Coordinates of C-alpha atoms and ligand atoms in Angstrom, one line a residue:
M188 CA 28.0 -37.0 -9.5
F189 CA 25.5 -34.4 -8.2
A190 CA 25.8 -33.2 -4.6
P191 CA 22.7 -34.2 -2.7
A192 CA 19.9 -31.6 -2.5
P193 CA 20.2 -29.5 0.7
C194 CA 17.8 -30.7 3.4
Y195 CA 16.8 -28.6 6.4
H196 CA 15.1 -29.6 9.6
S197 CA 13.3 -27.3 12.2
D198 CA 10.2 -27.2 14.4
V199 CA 8.7 -24.5 12.3
L200 CA 9.3 -23.3 8.7
I201 CA 8.3 -19.8 7.7
V202 CA 8.0 -19.2 4.0
G203 CA 8.7 -15.5 3.3
G204 CA 10.6 -13.0 5.4
G205 CA 8.4 -9.9 4.9
I206 CA 6.9 -8.2 7.9
A207 CA 4.4 -11.1 8.4
G208 CA 7.2 -13.7 8.5
L209 CA 9.5 -11.6 10.7
V210 CA 6.7 -10.9 13.3
T211 CA 5.8 -14.6 13.3
A212 CA 9.5 -15.4 13.9
L213 CA 9.9 -12.8 16.7
K214 CA 6.9 -14.1 18.5
L215 CA 7.9 -17.7 18.1
L216 CA 11.4 -17.1 19.5
D217 CA 9.7 -16.9 22.9
S218 CA 8.6 -20.5 22.6
N219 CA 12.1 -22.1 22.3
L220 CA 11.1 -23.8 19.0
S221 CA 13.7 -24.0 16.2
L222 CA 12.8 -21.8 13.2
I223 CA 13.9 -21.4 9.6
I224 CA 12.8 -18.5 7.4
L225 CA 13.0 -19.5 3.7
D226 CA 13.0 -16.5 1.4
R227 CA 13.3 -16.3 -2.4
D228 CA 14.9 -12.9 -2.2
R229 CA 18.4 -11.7 -1.3
K230 CA 19.5 -11.0 2.3
D231 CA 19.5 -7.2 1.8
K232 CA 15.8 -7.4 0.8
L233 CA 14.8 -9.1 4.1
G234 CA 11.6 -7.4 5.3
G235 CA 9.9 -7.5 1.9
L236 CA 7.5 -4.7 0.9
A237 CA 7.3 -3.3 4.4
K238 CA 10.9 -2.2 4.1
E239 CA 10.0 0.0 1.1
S240 CA 6.7 1.2 2.5
F241 CA 5.8 4.6 3.9
G242 CA 4.8 3.0 7.2
G243 CA 1.2 4.3 7.5
I244 CA -0.6 2.3 10.1
C245 CA -4.4 2.3 10.7
A246 CA -5.1 2.1 14.4
V247 CA -8.2 2.8 16.4
G248 CA -8.5 4.5 19.8
T249 CA -4.8 5.2 20.2
P250 CA -3.3 7.6 22.8
L251 CA -2.2 9.8 19.8
Q252 CA -5.8 10.1 18.5
K253 CA -6.9 11.0 22.0
R254 CA -4.3 13.6 22.4
M255 CA -5.5 15.2 19.1
G256 CA -9.2 15.0 20.3
I257 CA -10.1 12.5 17.7
P258 CA -13.1 10.6 19.1
D259 CA -12.4 7.3 17.4
T260 CA -13.7 4.0 18.8
P261 CA -13.7 0.4 17.5
E262 CA -17.5 0.8 16.9
I263 CA -17.0 3.8 14.6
A264 CA -14.2 2.1 12.8
W265 CA -16.2 -1.1 12.4
E266 CA -19.1 0.8 10.7
D267 CA -16.5 2.5 8.4
W268 CA -14.9 -0.8 7.6
K269 CA -18.1 -2.6 6.8
R270 CA -19.3 0.2 4.5
V271 CA -16.1 0.0 2.4
A272 CA -15.7 -3.8 2.5
R273 CA -19.3 -4.5 1.5
F274 CA -19.0 -8.0 3.1
R275 CA -21.5 -10.7 2.1
R276 CA -23.3 -12.9 4.6
E277 CA -21.0 -15.8 3.8
D278 CA -17.8 -13.8 4.4
K279 CA -17.5 -15.4 7.9
W280 CA -13.7 -15.3 8.4
P281 CA -13.0 -12.0 6.6
K282 CA -15.6 -10.3 8.9
A283 CA -14.2 -12.0 12.0
W284 CA -10.7 -10.7 11.1
A285 CA -11.9 -7.2 10.3
K286 CA -13.7 -7.0 13.6
R287 CA -10.6 -8.4 15.4
Y288 CA -8.6 -5.7 13.7
V289 CA -10.7 -2.7 14.8
E290 CA -11.0 -4.1 18.3
H291 CA -7.3 -5.0 18.8
S292 CA -5.3 -2.6 16.6
E293 CA -4.4 -0.3 19.5
K294 CA -2.9 -3.1 21.6
D295 CA -1.7 -5.7 19.0
I296 CA -0.4 -3.3 16.4
Y297 CA 0.1 0.3 17.7
T298 CA 1.4 -0.7 21.2
F299 CA 3.4 -3.7 19.7
L300 CA 5.2 -1.2 17.4
T301 CA 5.9 1.4 20.1
E302 CA 7.3 -1.4 22.3
L303 CA 9.6 -2.3 19.5
G304 CA 10.9 1.3 19.5
I305 CA 8.8 2.9 16.8
R306 CA 7.6 6.4 17.4
F307 CA 4.7 7.9 15.5
L308 CA 4.5 11.4 14.1
P309 CA 2.4 13.5 16.5
V310 CA -0.3 14.3 13.8
V311 CA -2.6 11.5 12.7
N312 CA -3.3 11.6 9.0
W313 CA -6.6 11.3 7.2
P314 CA -6.5 9.5 3.8
E315 CA -9.6 7.9 2.2
R316 CA -12.4 10.1 3.4
G317 CA -14.4 8.8 0.4
M318 CA -15.9 10.4 -2.7
L319 CA -19.4 9.0 -3.0
Q320 CA -19.7 7.8 0.5
T321 CA -17.7 8.2 3.7
A322 CA -14.8 5.8 4.1
N323 CA -12.7 6.9 7.1
S324 CA -15.0 9.1 9.1
L325 CA -12.1 10.1 11.3
P326 CA -8.3 10.3 11.0
R327 CA -6.6 7.0 12.0
W328 CA -3.5 6.7 9.8
H329 CA -0.5 6.8 12.1
I330 CA 2.9 7.5 10.4
A331 CA 5.8 5.5 11.7
W332 CA 8.7 7.9 12.1
G333 CA 11.4 6.4 9.9
T334 CA 8.8 4.8 7.6
G335 CA 8.4 1.1 7.1
H336 CA 12.2 0.8 6.7
R337 CA 12.5 1.7 10.4
I338 CA 9.8 -0.8 11.4
I339 CA 11.8 -3.6 9.8
E340 CA 15.0 -2.2 11.3
C341 CA 13.4 -2.4 14.8
L342 CA 12.0 -5.9 14.2
L343 CA 15.4 -7.2 13.1
K344 CA 17.0 -5.6 16.1
A345 CA 14.4 -7.3 18.4
I346 CA 15.1 -10.6 16.7
H347 CA 18.8 -10.1 17.0
D348 CA 18.7 -9.2 20.7
H349 CA 16.3 -12.1 21.6
P350 CA 17.9 -14.6 24.0
N351 CA 16.8 -17.4 21.7
R352 CA 18.2 -15.7 18.6
N353 CA 20.2 -18.8 17.6
K354 CA 17.0 -20.8 17.3
L355 CA 16.3 -18.9 14.1
S356 CA 18.2 -19.3 10.8
F357 CA 17.6 -17.8 7.4
R358 CA 17.9 -19.4 3.9
F359 CA 17.9 -16.7 1.2
G360 CA 17.5 -17.4 -2.5
H361 CA 15.2 -20.3 -1.7
C362 CA 12.0 -20.5 -3.7
V363 CA 9.4 -22.7 -2.1
K364 CA 7.2 -24.4 -4.7
N365 CA 5.4 -27.2 -2.9
I366 CA 4.1 -28.0 0.5
T367 CA 4.6 -31.6 1.5
I368 CA 2.0 -33.6 3.4
Q369 CA 1.9 -37.0 4.9
Q370 CA -1.2 -38.8 6.2
G371 CA -3.1 -35.5 6.0
K372 CA -0.5 -33.5 8.0
V373 CA 1.9 -31.0 6.7
C374 CA 5.5 -32.0 7.1
G375 CA 7.6 -29.5 5.2
C376 CA 8.1 -28.0 1.8
T377 CA 10.3 -28.3 -1.3
G378 CA 11.5 -25.9 -3.9
T379 CA 14.5 -24.7 -5.9
M380 CA 17.3 -22.2 -5.4
E381 CA 17.0 -18.9 -7.3
G382 CA 19.5 -18.7 -10.1
T383 CA 20.8 -22.3 -10.1
G384 CA 17.5 -24.1 -10.0
R385 CA 19.0 -26.6 -7.6
P386 CA 16.3 -28.4 -5.6
F387 CA 16.1 -28.3 -1.8
E388 CA 13.7 -29.8 0.8
A389 CA 12.8 -28.7 4.3
H390 CA 11.1 -30.6 7.1
A391 CA 9.0 -29.3 10.0
D392 CA 5.7 -30.2 11.7
R393 CA 4.4 -26.7 11.2
V394 CA 4.7 -24.4 8.1
V395 CA 3.7 -20.7 8.1
L396 CA 3.0 -19.2 4.6
S397 CA 3.9 -15.5 4.6
A398 CA 5.0 -15.1 1.0
G399 CA 3.0 -12.0 0.1
G400 CA 0.3 -11.5 -2.5
I401 CA -0.3 -12.0 -6.2
C402 CA -0.2 -8.5 -7.6
G403 CA 3.4 -8.5 -8.6
G404 CA 5.7 -10.8 -10.6
N405 CA 5.0 -10.4 -14.3
L406 CA 1.4 -9.2 -13.5
S407 CA 0.0 -12.3 -15.2
R408 CA -2.2 -13.0 -12.2
V409 CA -3.4 -9.4 -12.0
R410 CA -4.5 -9.6 -15.6
R411 CA -6.0 -13.1 -15.3
H412 CA -8.1 -12.2 -12.3
W413 CA -8.8 -8.6 -13.2
P414 CA -11.5 -7.3 -10.9
G415 CA -14.9 -7.5 -12.6
H416 CA -16.1 -4.1 -11.4
L417 CA -13.2 -2.4 -13.2
D418 CA -14.2 -1.7 -16.8
K419 CA -11.2 -3.1 -18.7
I420 CA -7.6 -3.9 -18.1
P421 CA -5.4 -0.9 -19.1
S422 CA -3.0 -1.9 -21.9
R423 CA -0.2 -0.7 -19.7
L424 CA 0.0 -1.4 -15.9
L425 CA 2.9 -0.7 -13.7
N426 CA 4.1 -3.1 -11.0
G427 CA 4.0 -1.6 -7.6
S428 CA 4.2 -4.8 -5.7
H429 CA 7.0 -7.4 -5.1
R430 CA 8.8 -9.0 -8.0
F431 CA 8.0 -12.4 -6.4
A432 CA 4.4 -11.7 -5.6
D433 CA 3.4 -14.2 -8.3
G434 CA 1.0 -16.6 -6.5
L435 CA 3.3 -19.6 -6.4
I436 CA 2.5 -20.2 -2.7
H437 CA -1.2 -19.8 -3.3
D438 CA -1.0 -22.6 -5.8
A439 CA 1.1 -24.7 -3.5
A440 CA -1.6 -24.3 -0.7
A441 CA -4.4 -25.0 -3.2
A442 CA -2.6 -28.2 -4.4
I443 CA -3.0 -29.7 -0.9
G444 CA -6.6 -28.5 -0.5
G445 CA -6.1 -25.0 0.9
K446 CA -8.9 -22.6 0.0
V447 CA -7.8 -19.5 -2.0
D448 CA -10.4 -16.7 -2.0
H449 CA -11.0 -13.8 -4.3
P450 CA -7.9 -13.4 -6.4
D451 CA -9.9 -10.7 -8.2
R452 CA -10.0 -8.5 -5.2
Q453 CA -7.1 -6.2 -5.9
W454 CA -6.2 -2.8 -4.5
H455 CA -4.4 -0.7 -7.1
Y456 CA -3.4 3.0 -7.2
A457 CA -4.1 5.6 -9.8
A458 CA -1.0 7.8 -9.9
G459 CA 1.8 5.5 -10.9
I460 CA 4.8 6.6 -13.0
P461 CA 7.6 4.3 -14.2
Y462 CA 10.1 4.0 -11.4
P463 CA 13.0 6.2 -12.5
K464 CA 16.3 4.3 -13.1
S465 CA 14.8 1.0 -11.9
L466 CA 16.5 -2.2 -12.9
I467 CA 13.2 -4.1 -12.3
E468 CA 11.2 -4.4 -15.5
N469 CA 8.0 -2.3 -15.4
Q470 CA 8.4 -1.2 -11.8
G471 CA 6.2 1.7 -10.8
L472 CA 6.5 4.5 -8.3
S473 CA 3.2 5.5 -6.7
L474 CA 2.7 9.2 -6.3
V475 CA 0.4 10.6 -3.7
P476 CA -1.6 12.8 -6.1
P477 CA -1.7 16.4 -5.1
R478 CA -5.2 17.4 -4.0
S479 CA -5.0 20.7 -5.8
A480 CA -4.0 19.2 -9.2
L481 CA -6.6 18.9 -11.9
W482 CA -7.1 15.3 -13.1
L483 CA -7.4 15.1 -16.9
N484 CA -7.9 12.2 -19.2
A485 CA -5.4 11.3 -22.0
K486 CA -6.9 14.0 -24.3
G487 CA -6.5 16.7 -21.7
E488 CA -10.2 16.9 -20.7
R489 CA -11.0 17.2 -17.0
I490 CA -12.4 13.9 -15.8
G491 CA -15.9 14.1 -14.4
P492 CA -18.7 14.7 -13.8
L493 CA -17.4 14.4 -10.3
P494 CA -13.8 15.8 -10.5
L495 CA -11.2 13.4 -9.1
M496 CA -9.2 14.5 -6.1
G497 CA -6.1 12.6 -4.9
Y498 CA -5.8 11.0 -1.5
T499 CA -9.6 10.8 -1.2
D500 CA -10.9 7.5 -2.5
T501 CA -8.5 5.1 -4.1
G502 CA -11.1 2.6 -5.2
Y503 CA -13.4 5.2 -6.8
I504 CA -10.5 6.9 -8.7
V505 CA -9.1 3.7 -10.1
E506 CA -12.6 2.5 -11.1
R507 CA -13.2 5.9 -12.9
L508 CA -9.9 5.9 -14.7
C509 CA -10.4 2.3 -15.9
R510 CA -13.5 3.6 -17.8
E511 CA -11.3 5.9 -19.9
E512 CA -10.1 4.8 -23.3
E513 CA -6.4 5.2 -22.8
P514 CA -4.2 3.6 -20.2
F515 CA -2.9 6.9 -18.8
S516 CA -4.2 10.2 -17.5
W517 CA -2.6 13.6 -16.7
L518 CA -2.3 15.5 -13.4
L519 CA -2.1 19.2 -14.2
L520 CA -0.6 21.5 -11.5
N521 CA 2.1 24.0 -11.0
R522 CA 5.3 24.1 -9.0
K523 CA 3.7 25.7 -5.9
I524 CA 1.2 22.9 -5.6
A525 CA 3.9 20.3 -6.2
L526 CA 6.1 21.8 -3.5
R527 CA 3.4 21.7 -0.9
E528 CA 1.4 18.6 -1.8
M529 CA 3.5 16.2 -3.8
A530 CA 4.5 13.0 -2.0
V531 CA 5.5 9.5 -2.8
S532 CA 4.0 6.3 -1.3
G533 CA 7.1 4.5 -0.2
C534 CA 10.3 5.5 1.6
D535 CA 12.9 6.0 -1.1
Y536 CA 11.9 9.4 -2.1
M537 CA 10.6 10.6 1.2
T538 CA 14.0 11.2 2.7
A539 CA 13.2 13.3 5.7
F540 CA 10.7 10.7 6.9
R541 CA 12.9 7.7 6.0
H542 CA 16.1 9.1 7.7
R543 CA 14.2 10.8 10.6
K544 CA 15.3 14.3 9.9
F545 CA 12.8 16.2 12.0
L546 CA 13.9 19.8 11.1
K547 CA 14.1 18.9 7.4
M548 CA 10.5 17.6 7.6
I549 CA 9.3 20.7 9.3
R550 CA 11.1 22.9 6.8
E551 CA 9.5 21.0 3.9
L552 CA 6.1 21.2 5.5
L553 CA 6.4 25.0 5.9
F554 CA 8.2 25.9 2.7
G555 CA 7.6 23.0 0.4
N556 CA 9.6 19.9 -0.6
R557 CA 12.0 21.2 -3.2
E558 CA 14.2 18.2 -3.0
L559 CA 11.4 15.8 -3.9
T560 CA 9.9 18.0 -6.7
D561 CA 13.2 18.7 -8.3
R562 CA 14.3 15.1 -8.1
L563 CA 11.1 13.8 -9.7
I564 CA 11.3 16.4 -12.5
R565 CA 14.9 15.5 -13.1
E566 CA 14.5 11.8 -13.0
S567 CA 11.1 11.1 -14.6
D568 CA 10.4 11.4 -18.3
D569 CA 6.7 11.5 -17.4
I570 CA 6.8 14.8 -15.7
L571 CA 6.7 17.8 -18.0
T572 CA 7.2 21.5 -17.2
A573 CA 6.5 24.6 -19.1
A574 CA 6.1 28.4 -18.6
T575 CA 2.7 28.6 -20.4
L576 CA -0.3 26.3 -20.9
M577 CA 0.3 26.4 -24.7
E578 CA 3.8 25.2 -24.3
L579 CA 2.8 22.5 -21.8
G580 CA 0.1 21.3 -24.2
R581 CA 2.7 21.1 -27.0
K582 CA 4.9 18.9 -24.8
M583 CA 2.0 16.7 -23.7
Q584 CA 1.2 16.2 -27.4
E585 CA 4.8 15.3 -28.2
K586 CA 4.9 12.8 -25.4
T587 CA 1.7 11.0 -26.5
P588 CA 1.4 11.6 -30.3
E589 CA -1.0 8.7 -30.5
V590 CA -3.8 10.6 -28.7
P591 CA -4.9 14.0 -30.0
L592 CA -4.8 16.5 -27.2
N593 CA -8.0 18.6 -26.9
M594 CA -6.1 21.9 -26.0
K595 CA -9.3 23.9 -26.1
A596 CA -11.0 21.7 -23.5
M597 CA -7.9 21.7 -21.3
E598 CA -7.7 25.5 -21.3
K599 CA -11.4 25.9 -20.7
A600 CA -11.3 23.5 -17.7
V601 CA -8.3 25.3 -16.2
R602 CA -9.7 28.8 -16.7
A603 CA -13.1 27.8 -15.2
Y604 CA -11.4 26.3 -12.1
D605 CA -9.1 29.3 -11.7
R606 CA -12.1 31.7 -12.1
Q607 CA -13.9 30.1 -9.2
I608 CA -10.8 30.6 -7.0
E609 CA -10.8 34.3 -8.1
W610 CA -14.5 34.6 -7.0
G611 CA -13.7 33.1 -3.6
P612 CA -15.0 30.3 -1.4
S613 CA -18.5 31.8 -1.0
F614 CA -19.1 31.0 -4.7
F615 CA -17.5 27.6 -5.0
T616 CA -19.6 25.1 -7.0
D617 CA -16.6 23.1 -8.2
D618 CA -16.7 19.9 -6.1
Q619 CA -12.9 19.7 -5.9
L620 CA -12.7 23.2 -4.4
R621 CA -15.5 22.4 -1.9
R622 CA -13.6 19.3 -0.8
I623 CA -10.4 21.2 -0.5
A624 CA -12.2 23.8 1.7
I625 CA -13.3 21.0 4.1
T626 CA -10.0 19.1 4.0
R627 CA -8.2 22.2 5.1
K628 CA -10.3 22.4 8.2
Y629 CA -8.5 19.4 9.7
R630 CA -5.2 20.4 11.4
G631 CA -3.3 17.4 9.9
D632 CA -4.2 18.5 6.3
R633 CA -4.1 22.3 6.5
L634 CA -0.3 22.6 6.0
R635 CA -0.2 20.0 3.3
T636 CA -3.0 21.4 1.2
C637 CA -2.8 24.7 -0.7
K638 CA -5.3 27.3 0.1
F639 CA -7.2 27.3 -3.2
Q640 CA -4.3 27.6 -5.6
Q641 CA -5.0 28.8 -9.1
I642 CA -3.3 26.7 -11.7
L643 CA -2.3 29.6 -14.1
D644 CA -1.1 31.9 -11.3
P645 CA 2.1 33.4 -12.9
S646 CA 3.8 33.5 -9.5
A647 CA 3.2 29.7 -8.9
G648 CA 4.9 28.3 -12.0
P649 CA 6.2 26.7 -14.0
L650 CA 3.2 24.6 -14.9
M651 CA 3.6 20.8 -14.6
A652 CA 1.8 17.8 -16.3
I653 CA 2.4 14.3 -14.9
R654 CA 1.5 11.3 -17.0
T655 CA 0.2 8.6 -14.7
F656 CA -0.7 5.0 -15.0
I657 CA -2.6 2.5 -12.9
L658 CA -0.1 0.8 -10.5
T659 CA -0.8 -2.6 -9.0
R660 CA -0.2 -3.0 -5.3
K661 CA -2.1 -5.1 -2.8
S662 CA -3.9 -8.4 -3.0
L663 CA -7.0 -8.2 -0.9
G664 CA -7.8 -11.9 -1.5
G665 CA -5.7 -14.8 -0.4
I666 CA -5.5 -18.1 1.4
R667 CA -8.5 -18.6 3.8
T668 CA -7.6 -18.8 7.5
D669 CA -9.5 -18.9 10.7
L670 CA -8.8 -16.7 13.7
K671 CA -5.9 -18.9 14.7
S672 CA -4.3 -18.2 11.3
R673 CA -4.8 -21.9 10.4
V674 CA -5.2 -22.6 6.7
L675 CA -8.7 -23.9 5.9
N676 CA -9.8 -26.2 3.2
G677 CA -13.0 -26.0 1.1
Q678 CA -15.0 -27.5 4.0
D679 CA -13.7 -24.8 6.4
S680 CA -11.6 -27.4 8.3
P681 CA -8.0 -26.6 9.2
I682 CA -5.2 -28.4 7.4
P683 CA -3.1 -29.7 10.2
G684 CA 0.3 -28.0 10.6
L685 CA -0.4 -25.3 8.0
F686 CA -0.7 -21.5 8.9
A687 CA -0.8 -18.4 6.8
A688 CA -0.2 -14.7 7.7
G689 CA 0.0 -11.3 6.0
E690 CA -0.9 -10.6 2.4
T691 CA -0.7 -14.4 1.6
A692 CA -3.8 -14.8 3.9
G693 CA -5.6 -11.8 2.4
F694 CA -4.5 -10.1 5.6
G695 CA -6.7 -12.6 7.5
G696 CA -9.5 -14.9 6.6
G697 CA -8.6 -14.8 2.9
N698 CA -10.0 -11.3 2.4
M699 CA -10.1 -9.2 5.5
H700 CA -10.8 -6.0 3.5
G701 CA -13.7 -7.3 1.5
K702 CA -13.9 -5.1 -1.6
G703 CA -12.0 -2.0 -0.3
A704 CA -9.6 -0.7 2.3
L705 CA -9.4 2.1 4.7
E706 CA -5.6 2.3 4.1
G707 CA -2.8 1.5 6.5
T708 CA -4.5 -1.8 7.3
F709 CA -2.0 -3.8 5.3
L710 CA 1.0 -3.5 7.5
G711 CA -1.4 -3.7 10.5
G712 CA -3.1 -6.8 9.0
A713 CA 0.3 -8.5 8.4
I714 CA 1.3 -7.9 12.1
L715 CA -2.1 -9.0 13.5
T716 CA -2.2 -12.3 11.5
A717 CA 1.4 -13.0 12.3
H718 CA 0.7 -12.7 16.1
H719 CA -2.2 -15.1 15.7
A720 CA -0.2 -17.6 13.7
A721 CA 2.6 -17.6 16.3
G722 CA 0.2 -17.7 19.2
S723 CA -1.5 -20.8 17.8
I724 CA 1.7 -22.6 17.2
C725 CA 2.9 -21.8 20.7
K726 CA -0.3 -23.3 22.1
G727 CA 0.3 -26.4 20.1
E728 CA -2.5 -25.9 17.5
Ligands
LIG75 C1 5.9 1.2 -1.8 C2 4.9 0.6 -0.8 C3 4.3 1.4 0.1 C4 3.4 0.8 1.0 N1 2.9 1.6 2.0 C5 2.1 1.0 3.0 C6 1.6 1.8 4.1 O1 2.0 3.0 4.3 N2 0.7 1.2 4.9 C7 0.3 -0.1 4.8 O2 -0.5 -0.6 5.6 N3 0.8 -0.9 3.7 C8 1.7 -0.3 2.8 N4 2.1 -1.1 1.8 C9 1.7 -2.5 1.7 C10 2.5 -3.4 2.7 O3 3.9 -3.0 2.7 C11 2.4 -4.9 2.3 O4 1.1 -5.2 2.1 C12 3.0 -5.7 3.4 O5 4.3 -5.3 3.8 C13 3.0 -7.2 3.0 O6 3.8 -7.9 3.9 P1 3.9 -9.5 3.8 O7 5.0 -9.9 4.8 O8 2.6 -10.2 3.9 O9 4.5 -9.8 2.3 P2 5.8 -9.3 1.5 O10 6.3 -8.0 2.1 O11 5.4 -9.3 0.1 O12 6.9 -10.4 1.8 C14 6.8 -11.7 1.2 C15 8.2 -12.3 1.2 O13 8.1 -13.6 0.7 C16 9.1 -13.9 -0.2 N5 8.6 -14.9 -1.2 C17 7.6 -14.7 -2.1 N6 7.4 -15.9 -2.7 C18 8.2 -16.8 -2.2 C19 8.4 -18.2 -2.4 N7 7.7 -18.9 -3.3 N8 9.3 -18.9 -1.6 C20 10.0 -18.2 -0.6 N9 9.8 -16.9 -0.4 C21 8.9 -16.2 -1.1 C22 9.4 -12.6 -0.8 O14 10.7 -12.6 -1.3 C23 9.2 -11.6 0.4 O15 10.4 -11.4 1.1 C24 3.0 -0.5 0.9 C25 3.6 -1.3 -0.1 C26 4.5 -0.8 -1.0 C27 5.1 -1.6 -2.0

């Protein structure tokens, strides 16, 4: 005899315990409703991707910006957002969510987090200034002290301390596969347990989908829906998303009439390396590419005509690299550049930030991050070092024997770049150097960007070459929702009882970012959409 399938009952079911699911739960605890979070992952992974994230938050018009004299307003941010998103006239809900974001990020995201106990670093960062056109015209990337890990810690503490805490229960290892519907109204979901495959069912009048995006899993969705504007799918892609970000929930929503928009809008990164010592197949680690490194193609030729510069324009760089023949490229730099500029997107390797070691962070800012550089060199097979360019070239060729290295072109590019630095800023024609000069004028970037560092400077060695791959990350498209976070069908009508938040909902409206992002809007978008989902449920929507 088989034991009967587990059967759960609550007022609200939340599918996915990432940041979107947890914020929804925290807000709903105020309402006295009973809640269950069903998550496919293990208990120690509660918090999803946010727990591994660096915790950069895009917010507009914050006290921190004001203190730094940054004259940002929702109007300026809205113009930036539209330029990058390239919305079409019919993108009604994405536009509405994006506008909501820029107008409410200060209160609903920044203040919400500070009230949870999050402190932000006193200097606002400035990624994504744009290559061909301006993206962020002002700095608005606020770094949560303690990274995304701390955000999740604070959220869990707030849930734990809530007077209605016992209204919420968690079911881990539960993979939701179907949403159940009766007489046109959602009434629960069904699925199977991870590992055993044992079925379960859960019943509730309202179901919130917050199960993340589609850019993870075995990457089959990434490949199937590869963005049309990117030339070709690189033969090797690294997974920088969740191992369960496989689109199962998108299919479940579509099966009951939910509209899923733009699976081909994907936000990937250009400087991925295989995650050292990872147990997850094909997992990638996303480096923040040093601005002073030269970006070379697989043959060692500098990519152009516009030289690529890290941290400037993710969309452009990925697009440009996908036009290359080979699936990898090289970052060429030296130890001095690495010490000052190398960083990792995520919290594992950024230990001073993750563990809130203020003095350590200041030391690393002033004297360079030796711990990070040495650890990466030690752990990664894709980071090569050498005393001379000849030796480095030999090692690069050994690493990738299938692609002949154009040593002459590499040496010529490096010497031309170094010569301009020798001549001095008055004679810069190299676009990368001109950008570095401007970048260093912003207080938040001066310390983190070398002052025109020659690559072959003998006192700055050894030389380094990093082999990088495209790394998948965020799904910009998702399940379409209105401003109440209600899931909409193809006729734009809400499906009664069904809500979506976070990456599952394309961070709002099925595609809040349109075609590109200003960065830091993912954690923020997850928080915002979760607030709206919970608010609507509390109001009895
Ligand atoms: C290393 C890294 C660094 C990042 N840095 C930043 C940053 O600095 N700023 C920023 O804005 N964004 C950043 N991001 C992106 C951001 O973290 C995510 O977009 C965001 O956390 C997504 O939250 P979510 O709750 O929507 O989904 P997720 O975090 O993906 O959570 C989804 C949850 O649903 C569960 N689940 C999936 N499928 C099912 C199913 N079928 N049944 C039940 N449960 C399921 C999963 O196990 C998971 O727990 C980063 C991401 C990574 C990986």
